[in-house]
XYZ file of C-alpha atoms in Angstrom:
513
model
C 34.579 -24.364 15.241
C 36.663 -21.354 16.158
C 36.294 -18.460 13.706
C 39.131 -15.946 13.691
C 39.071 -12.610 11.876
C 40.501 -9.221 12.849
C 37.119 -7.504 12.421
C 33.953 -9.320 13.476
C 30.954 -7.064 14.037
C 28.757 -8.482 16.778
C 26.076 -5.792 16.461
C 25.343 -2.943 14.078
C 24.060 -0.336 16.552
C 25.832 0.078 18.902
C 28.902 -1.136 17.045
C 30.712 -3.907 18.910
C 33.736 -5.611 17.345
C 35.684 -8.733 18.296
C 38.249 -10.996 16.631
C 37.067 -14.494 17.598
C 33.827 -16.493 17.687
C 33.403 -19.970 19.108
C 30.525 -21.856 17.467
C 29.011 -24.957 19.069
C 25.790 -26.712 18.045
C 24.849 -23.895 15.687
C 25.105 -21.176 18.338
C 27.693 -18.622 19.374
C 29.287 -20.134 22.483
C 31.882 -17.466 23.274
C 33.541 -14.373 21.844
C 36.975 -12.761 22.017
C 39.544 -14.130 24.435
C 37.064 -16.556 25.942
C 36.420 -18.004 22.492
C 40.165 -18.403 21.867
C 40.746 -20.159 25.182
C 37.736 -22.460 24.944
C 38.226 -23.171 21.255
C 41.857 -24.283 21.212
C 40.861 -27.857 20.368
C 38.229 -26.902 17.816
C 38.542 -26.611 14.067
C 39.909 -23.164 13.264
C 38.486 -21.176 10.354
C 39.974 -17.883 9.181
C 37.600 -16.456 6.536
C 38.722 -13.988 3.915
C 36.976 -10.677 3.446
C 37.032 -7.236 4.975
C 34.830 -8.156 7.927
C 32.336 -10.626 9.359
C 28.809 -9.476 10.125
C 25.538 -10.874 11.498
C 23.522 -12.361 8.647
C 20.763 -10.061 7.442
C 16.995 -10.470 7.413
C 14.447 -9.379 4.827
C 11.522 -8.176 6.921
C 9.067 -7.932 4.003
C 9.443 -10.339 1.103
C 7.266 -12.615 -1.016
C 9.043 -15.940 -1.421
C 6.421 -17.199 -3.835
C 3.154 -15.901 -5.300
C 2.551 -12.443 -6.807
C 2.921 -13.972 -10.244
C 6.124 -15.880 -9.497
C 5.338 -19.059 -11.413
C 6.553 -21.033 -14.390
C 6.348 -19.686 -17.961
C 5.647 -16.142 -16.774
C 6.770 -13.138 -18.823
C 8.939 -10.686 -16.901
C 7.905 -7.257 -18.217
C 10.045 -5.190 -15.832
C 11.355 -1.999 -17.422
C 9.590 -2.567 -20.760
C 7.853 0.012 -22.927
C 4.414 -0.741 -24.353
C 5.981 -1.713 -27.685
C 8.401 -4.058 -25.918
C 5.536 -5.646 -23.982
C 3.654 -6.307 -27.220
C 6.817 -7.813 -28.716
C 7.212 -10.071 -25.666
C 3.584 -11.144 -26.002
C 4.165 -11.990 -29.661
C 6.833 -14.473 -28.533
C 4.877 -15.793 -25.560
C 3.595 -19.311 -25.156
C 0.669 -20.072 -22.865
C 1.183 -21.572 -19.425
C 0.260 -25.251 -19.260
C -3.027 -24.178 -17.678
C -3.947 -22.251 -20.822
C -3.260 -18.646 -19.752
C -0.704 -16.017 -20.706
C 0.880 -14.642 -17.530
C 3.092 -11.585 -17.160
C 4.418 -9.561 -14.240
C 6.175 -6.272 -13.448
C 4.774 -3.870 -16.068
C 5.200 -0.263 -14.949
C 3.157 2.436 -16.664
C 5.329 5.178 -15.152
C 8.079 4.127 -17.549
C 5.889 4.552 -20.608
C 5.644 7.629 -22.805
C 3.001 10.211 -21.805
C -0.524 9.079 -22.668
C 0.830 5.682 -23.776
C -1.033 2.680 -22.446
C -1.809 -0.948 -23.121
C -4.775 -1.409 -25.425
C -7.444 -4.034 -24.883
C -7.832 -4.356 -28.663
C -4.136 -5.185 -29.042
C -4.310 -7.872 -26.362
C -7.439 -9.300 -27.989
C -5.891 -9.281 -31.448
C -2.965 -11.350 -30.222
C -4.983 -13.649 -27.994
C -8.652 -13.759 -29.007
C -9.269 -17.115 -27.365
C -6.538 -17.323 -24.713
C -7.007 -15.419 -21.442
C -4.237 -12.946 -20.585
C -3.348 -11.627 -17.113
C -0.503 -9.122 -16.794
C 0.282 -8.004 -13.236
C 1.605 -4.527 -12.441
C 5.009 -4.175 -10.765
C 3.370 -3.386 -7.399
C 0.956 -6.351 -7.729
C -1.997 -4.028 -7.041
C -3.285 -3.906 -10.615
C -3.691 -6.278 -13.534
C -4.277 -5.756 -17.244
C -6.372 -8.477 -18.868
C -7.897 -9.175 -22.264
C -11.547 -9.696 -23.167
C -11.318 -13.477 -22.816
C -10.189 -13.114 -19.207
C -12.952 -10.567 -18.535
C -15.503 -12.939 -20.053
C -14.332 -15.909 -17.974
C -14.457 -13.760 -14.834
C -17.980 -12.571 -15.602
C -16.913 -8.921 -15.867
C -19.025 -6.903 -18.302
C -19.558 -3.255 -19.126
C -21.837 -2.776 -16.126
C -19.272 -4.145 -13.656
C -18.805 -1.801 -10.720
C -16.485 -1.847 -7.736
C -16.669 -0.050 -4.411
C -14.093 2.219 -2.821
C -11.786 -0.750 -2.367
C -11.000 -1.018 -6.086
C -11.034 0.683 -9.467
C -12.063 -0.367 -12.981
C -10.330 1.143 -16.016
C -12.501 2.491 -18.817
C -11.951 4.298 -22.102
C -13.496 7.625 -23.115
C -16.738 5.912 -24.108
C -17.082 4.153 -20.762
C -16.085 0.739 -22.075
C -13.789 -1.550 -20.092
C -10.138 -1.179 -21.104
C -8.858 -4.262 -19.278
C -7.316 -2.501 -16.257
C -8.423 -3.704 -12.820
C -7.029 -2.201 -9.599
C -6.966 -3.742 -6.099
C -10.256 -5.423 -5.126
C -11.527 -5.088 -8.695
C -8.990 -7.809 -9.538
C -10.784 -10.406 -7.415
C -13.155 -11.818 -10.076
C -10.169 -12.563 -12.329
C -7.947 -13.811 -9.509
C -10.701 -16.175 -8.377
C -10.597 -18.015 -11.720
C -6.835 -18.100 -12.258
C -5.552 -21.672 -12.449
C -4.318 -22.828 -9.080
C -0.600 -23.028 -8.439
C 0.459 -26.440 -7.212
C 2.357 -26.912 -3.979
C 5.256 -28.346 -5.965
C 5.449 -25.183 -8.093
C 5.306 -22.891 -5.041
C 7.919 -24.966 -3.253
C 10.265 -24.784 -6.237
C 9.879 -20.991 -6.399
C 10.374 -20.755 -2.608
C 13.611 -22.728 -2.746
C 14.976 -20.653 -5.632
C 14.007 -17.392 -3.890
C 15.758 -18.575 -0.733
C 18.930 -19.407 -2.662
C 18.933 -15.925 -4.162
C 18.425 -14.234 -0.795
C 21.233 -16.202 0.809
C 23.619 -15.044 -1.906
C 22.918 -11.528 -0.624
C 23.615 -12.562 2.979
C 19.993 -12.971 4.091
C 19.345 -15.787 6.560
C 15.754 -15.046 7.584
C 12.737 -13.888 5.604
C 9.426 -12.439 6.772
C 6.935 -13.844 4.272
C 4.631 -10.856 3.898
C 1.497 -12.720 2.842
C 0.777 -16.436 2.890
C -2.379 -18.452 2.390
C -3.574 -20.844 5.048
C -3.125 -23.700 2.563
C 0.632 -23.102 2.255
C 1.247 -23.106 6.019
C 1.152 -26.899 5.841
C 3.909 -26.882 3.214
C 6.183 -24.894 5.521
C 5.433 -27.175 8.453
C 6.212 -30.274 6.400
C 9.498 -28.756 5.294
C 10.421 -27.833 8.851
C 9.597 -31.326 10.105
C 11.963 -32.727 7.452
C 14.681 -30.162 8.281
C 14.253 -28.911 4.711
C 13.497 -25.225 5.249
C 16.013 -23.376 3.055
C 15.755 -20.155 5.058
C 14.376 -19.009 8.404
C 10.769 -18.037 7.748
C 8.410 -15.749 9.630
C 4.929 -16.120 8.146
C 2.279 -13.390 7.942
C -1.018 -15.147 7.279
C -3.575 -13.670 4.873
C -6.156 -11.998 7.096
C -8.844 -12.426 4.430
C -8.301 -16.140 3.795
C -11.570 -18.055 3.970
C -9.851 -20.741 6.051
C -8.348 -18.286 8.558
C -10.700 -19.490 11.282
C -8.997 -22.908 11.308
C -5.635 -21.290 12.047
C -7.039 -18.928 14.657
C -8.597 -21.879 16.462
C -5.169 -23.572 16.695
C -3.534 -20.401 17.974
C -0.223 -18.688 17.173
C 2.913 -20.773 16.627
C 6.222 -19.283 17.769
C 9.522 -21.077 17.198
C 12.113 -19.957 19.775
C 14.791 -21.569 17.607
C 14.063 -19.023 14.893
C 13.199 -21.362 12.021
C 9.449 -21.117 11.465
C 6.930 -18.922 13.263
C 3.292 -18.437 12.319
C 2.021 -15.832 14.737
C 1.216 -12.827 12.522
C -1.887 -11.970 10.482
C -1.648 -9.447 7.651
C -4.235 -7.048 6.278
C -4.190 -4.371 3.589
C -5.436 -0.893 4.422
C -4.927 0.493 0.910
C -3.329 -0.194 -2.455
C -0.111 1.082 -4.038
C 1.012 4.589 -4.922
C 1.943 3.795 -8.523
C -1.566 2.666 -9.420
C -3.057 5.555 -7.375
C -4.435 3.056 -4.922
C -2.582 4.391 -1.874
C -5.163 6.100 0.351
C -4.276 9.760 0.943
C -5.391 12.383 3.429
C -5.522 14.891 0.566
C -6.267 13.961 -3.056
C -3.796 13.135 -5.812
C -3.266 15.719 -8.532
C -6.075 14.059 -10.503
C -8.536 14.513 -7.626
C -8.739 10.854 -6.548
C -7.992 9.766 -2.986
C -6.930 6.161 -3.475
C -8.438 2.935 -2.204
C -9.641 1.880 1.241
C -9.476 -1.899 1.322
C -11.366 -2.006 4.629
C -13.605 0.519 6.298
C -11.715 1.997 9.286
C -14.125 0.552 11.844
C -13.806 -2.923 10.296
C -10.015 -2.702 10.317
C -10.049 -1.605 13.959
C -12.420 -4.377 15.014
C -10.418 -7.124 13.321
C -7.137 -5.777 14.668
C -8.451 -5.546 18.224
C -9.946 -9.055 18.177
C -6.812 -10.663 16.748
C -4.298 -8.944 18.991
C -6.330 -9.557 22.127
C -6.391 -13.230 21.093
C -2.574 -13.261 20.999
C -1.816 -12.576 17.314
C 0.613 -10.007 15.986
C -1.080 -7.889 13.308
C 0.798 -6.448 10.331
C -1.036 -3.981 8.103
C -0.013 -2.726 4.669
C -0.306 1.072 4.506
C 1.274 3.135 1.727
C -0.619 6.447 1.829
C -0.749 8.871 4.745
C -4.494 8.381 5.024
C -4.057 4.629 5.328
C -1.226 5.043 7.842
C -3.487 7.170 10.033
C -6.279 4.610 9.864
C -3.863 1.800 10.763
C -2.566 3.741 13.757
C -6.177 4.345 14.786
C -6.796 0.601 14.561
C -3.771 -0.159 16.746
C -4.937 2.465 19.232
C -8.108 0.415 19.780
C -5.979 -2.413 21.223
C -5.125 -2.629 24.910
C -1.635 -1.368 25.722
C -0.523 -4.681 27.223
C -1.334 -6.514 23.982
C 0.514 -3.916 21.908
C 3.557 -4.175 24.162
C 3.818 -7.946 23.955
C 2.750 -8.465 20.333
C 4.465 -5.525 18.548
C 2.028 -4.362 15.849
C 3.630 -3.715 12.464
C 2.854 -1.030 9.917
C 4.136 -2.418 6.643
C 5.771 0.171 4.338
C 5.264 3.457 6.279
C 5.918 5.067 2.912
C 3.943 8.258 3.524
C 3.191 9.460 7.048
C 1.884 12.863 8.101
C 4.125 14.709 10.616
C 1.358 14.721 13.243
C 1.122 10.917 13.107
C 4.810 10.062 13.527
C 5.031 10.292 17.308
C 2.072 7.890 17.516
C 4.402 5.061 16.478
C 6.092 5.397 19.869
C 2.972 5.875 21.979
C 1.319 2.886 20.276
C 4.556 0.809 20.145
C 4.272 0.241 16.395
C 7.127 -1.171 14.309
C 7.812 0.549 10.983
C 8.610 -2.120 8.381
C 10.338 -0.213 5.560
C 11.650 -1.053 2.097
C 14.241 1.588 1.139
C 14.498 0.508 -2.507
C 10.948 1.774 -3.036
C 12.352 5.308 -2.720
C 14.822 4.678 -5.508
C 12.073 3.736 -7.930
C 8.982 5.598 -6.735
C 10.260 9.159 -6.407
C 11.126 9.133 -10.124
C 7.428 9.590 -10.849
C 5.968 10.666 -7.486
C 5.930 14.377 -8.334
C 3.805 13.625 -11.385
C 0.914 12.319 -9.283
C 1.422 14.045 -5.907
C 1.492 17.689 -4.885
C 4.743 19.174 -3.570
C 3.588 19.195 0.056
C 2.586 15.529 -0.234
C 6.022 14.590 -1.578
C 7.517 16.022 1.618
C 5.770 13.221 3.538
C 7.298 10.429 1.455
C 9.757 8.025 3.086
C 9.974 10.085 6.322
C 12.619 7.899 7.948
C 14.428 10.584 9.946
C 11.099 11.894 11.171
C 10.100 8.399 12.328
C 13.477 7.321 13.736
C 12.981 8.728 17.272
C 9.659 6.950 17.624
C 9.952 3.451 16.238
C 12.001 0.351 15.583
C 12.730 -0.063 11.881
C 12.614 -3.481 10.220
C 14.289 -3.437 6.790
C 13.114 -5.391 3.766
C 12.758 -5.442 -0.004
C 9.169 -6.321 -1.013
C 10.617 -8.673 -3.635
C 9.461 -9.492 -6.331
C 7.875 -6.050 -6.446
C 11.275 -4.459 -5.913
C 15.003 -5.164 -5.810
C 15.820 -8.054 -3.409
C 19.445 -6.978 -2.825
C 19.574 -5.587 0.743
C 22.818 -3.716 0.099
C 21.019 -1.668 -2.535
C 18.343 -0.823 0.019
C 20.913 0.018 2.692
C 22.760 2.373 0.336
C 19.490 4.026 -0.686
C 18.529 4.678 2.939
C 21.846 6.478 3.452
C 22.055 8.373 0.136
C 18.339 8.867 -0.708
C 19.025 8.932 -4.442
C 16.483 7.839 -7.018
C 17.132 5.617 -10.028
C 18.246 8.668 -12.011
C 20.818 9.632 -9.386
C 18.889 12.612 -8.026
C 18.804 13.288 -4.278
C 15.402 13.291 -2.588
C 14.825 14.890 0.836
C 18.298 13.983 2.063
C 17.448 15.409 5.488
C 15.354 12.245 5.970
C 18.330 9.899 5.455
C 19.260 7.266 8.014
C 22.739 6.665 9.358
C 24.493 3.459 8.407
C 24.167 2.234 11.980
C 20.413 2.783 11.918
C 19.779 1.067 8.597
C 22.149 -1.854 9.260
C 20.353 -2.364 12.563
C 17.034 -2.400 10.680
C 18.193 -5.408 8.615
C 19.554 -7.237 11.668
C 18.402 -6.494 15.213
C 15.321 -4.517 14.139
C 14.008 -7.263 11.871
C 14.666 -9.852 14.568
C 12.692 -7.777 17.070
C 9.793 -7.478 14.623
C 9.661 -11.291 14.421
C 10.036 -11.839 18.201
C 13.397 -13.461 17.491
C 15.592 -10.820 19.116
C 16.924 -13.371 21.632
C 18.445 -15.567 18.917
C 18.864 -13.557 15.688
C 20.250 -10.216 14.581
C 23.438 -10.225 16.670
C 26.493 -12.430 17.195
C 26.500 -12.783 20.969
C 26.762 -15.902 23.138
C 23.542 -17.888 22.852
C 22.613 -16.418 19.471
C 22.392 -18.425 16.253
C 25.650 -18.607 14.315
C 24.214 -16.884 11.235
C 27.335 -15.163 9.932
C 28.381 -13.515 6.673
C 31.829 -12.541 5.369
C 31.755 -9.313 3.350
C 34.181 -8.070 0.735
C 34.028 -4.568 2.227
C 33.322 -2.913 5.567
C 29.908 -1.176 5.565
C 31.040 1.172 8.326
C 34.047 2.559 6.481
C 33.029 2.426 2.805
C 31.096 5.171 1.044
C 27.373 4.606 0.632
C 27.903 4.215 -3.104
C 30.456 1.472 -2.430
C 28.125 -0.268 0.046
C 25.683 -0.723 -2.820
C 28.244 -3.021 -4.495
C 28.821 -5.211 -1.422
C 29.421 -8.893 -2.131
C 28.994 -11.759 0.314
C 32.056 -13.994 0.167
C 30.933 -16.675 2.628
C 27.964 -17.490 4.829
C 27.154 -19.786 7.764
C 23.550 -20.571 8.680
C 23.207 -22.022 12.186
C 26.927 -22.695 12.043
C 26.774 -24.628 8.774
C 28.506 -23.294 5.649
C 26.149 -22.213 2.864
C 26.953 -22.917 -0.768
C 26.607 -19.516 -2.435
């Protein structure tokens, strides 16, 4: 087909505009005058909208898991009283548990908290598992603690935290690795349930103009599901899989070796680890302590993280490591430094989040060739409460995008379902740096629209080793195209936040939005 439109953006940075695209066999065959001449006998399409743009990517998303399952309570934005009211209306999952996700204690009144006694009163014989919005903490009742074998004497190392009341009794809160005994007994999610959630998540992302998704944590078991779907041409979205680095069956995958799809549909060549927890649950590992004196959680000892990273990358695997705090970011950079330069150059190590980075560590992204995978919407939500738990000088290190920009390639994402999946909200936040209350935060660290649009297109493609087929609309690239109701280069940042996708083509095929 020949696509005609007066403003077709081929790339985001540098900006390159044309007025014609020739699409053949799912690829861009020609642009501009050459497209018009070669496409005279093709079907002609003239989309509406302010402009056409390369389809976006979400470089850090969870397409299933993290509590996304049937009959789950969505507790996002609720007060403690509202959570109790939701629990009063709740019906157990078919497996006999009460599941909830997205509670956020930073939205509660000071000193307000969930009470183990209240959970027990409502569900004395039914286990309850309520997952925090960042997925790094759960609140459970006594039945769940009993089933998991967690008693008053339960202790956890530096890689987790156990909540207790003033008398030292368990209060039902488990953070990071302390969650494992409960998670190990949760009823298994079937492949059919995960597939249904995956397909619905993909439909949602495509409505926002997203054609490819970097699945930021996947079990070895679910790799087979993706491969079956690809073999049947049933993948609903291009998928770049980051395999759980702590999966007991990881050795089977490592023995088979990395799988890279040059067509950009399904690659399984990355392994993901966690260096720390999340800031909201005070699990992010910091160089200096939080206001309460704690330092956060180290999921792995630095030497263990370095050894695993070195072994994997020198065996041909890309390594992506979650690091929220500045202490964790430093340890991740140290781990990447242990890898030979040639392996870093070819495999492109990823630091997932880069949410807090000390100034002295920023230039190391360039010297170590590390990609910064960022989720701008985290700023919008996290800085609302950050000053309550961090010191002023620590807040200055949060979301240091301008400070990192000279040294790294950004890959933009959402971290859905932890945060807002709409990429246009993230793009606007990166430009404006306003929190959910409309207050500006360190605006000197803002990105330009070219930089952040590139992060969701070319940058994300580079992070997935798909830069030769995705992220741009040039001859030879996949015809992943979106029609937008407004031009992101001429609208205000506030207007960009309201962007709507009017039409989409995935590999040259129209998508039903």
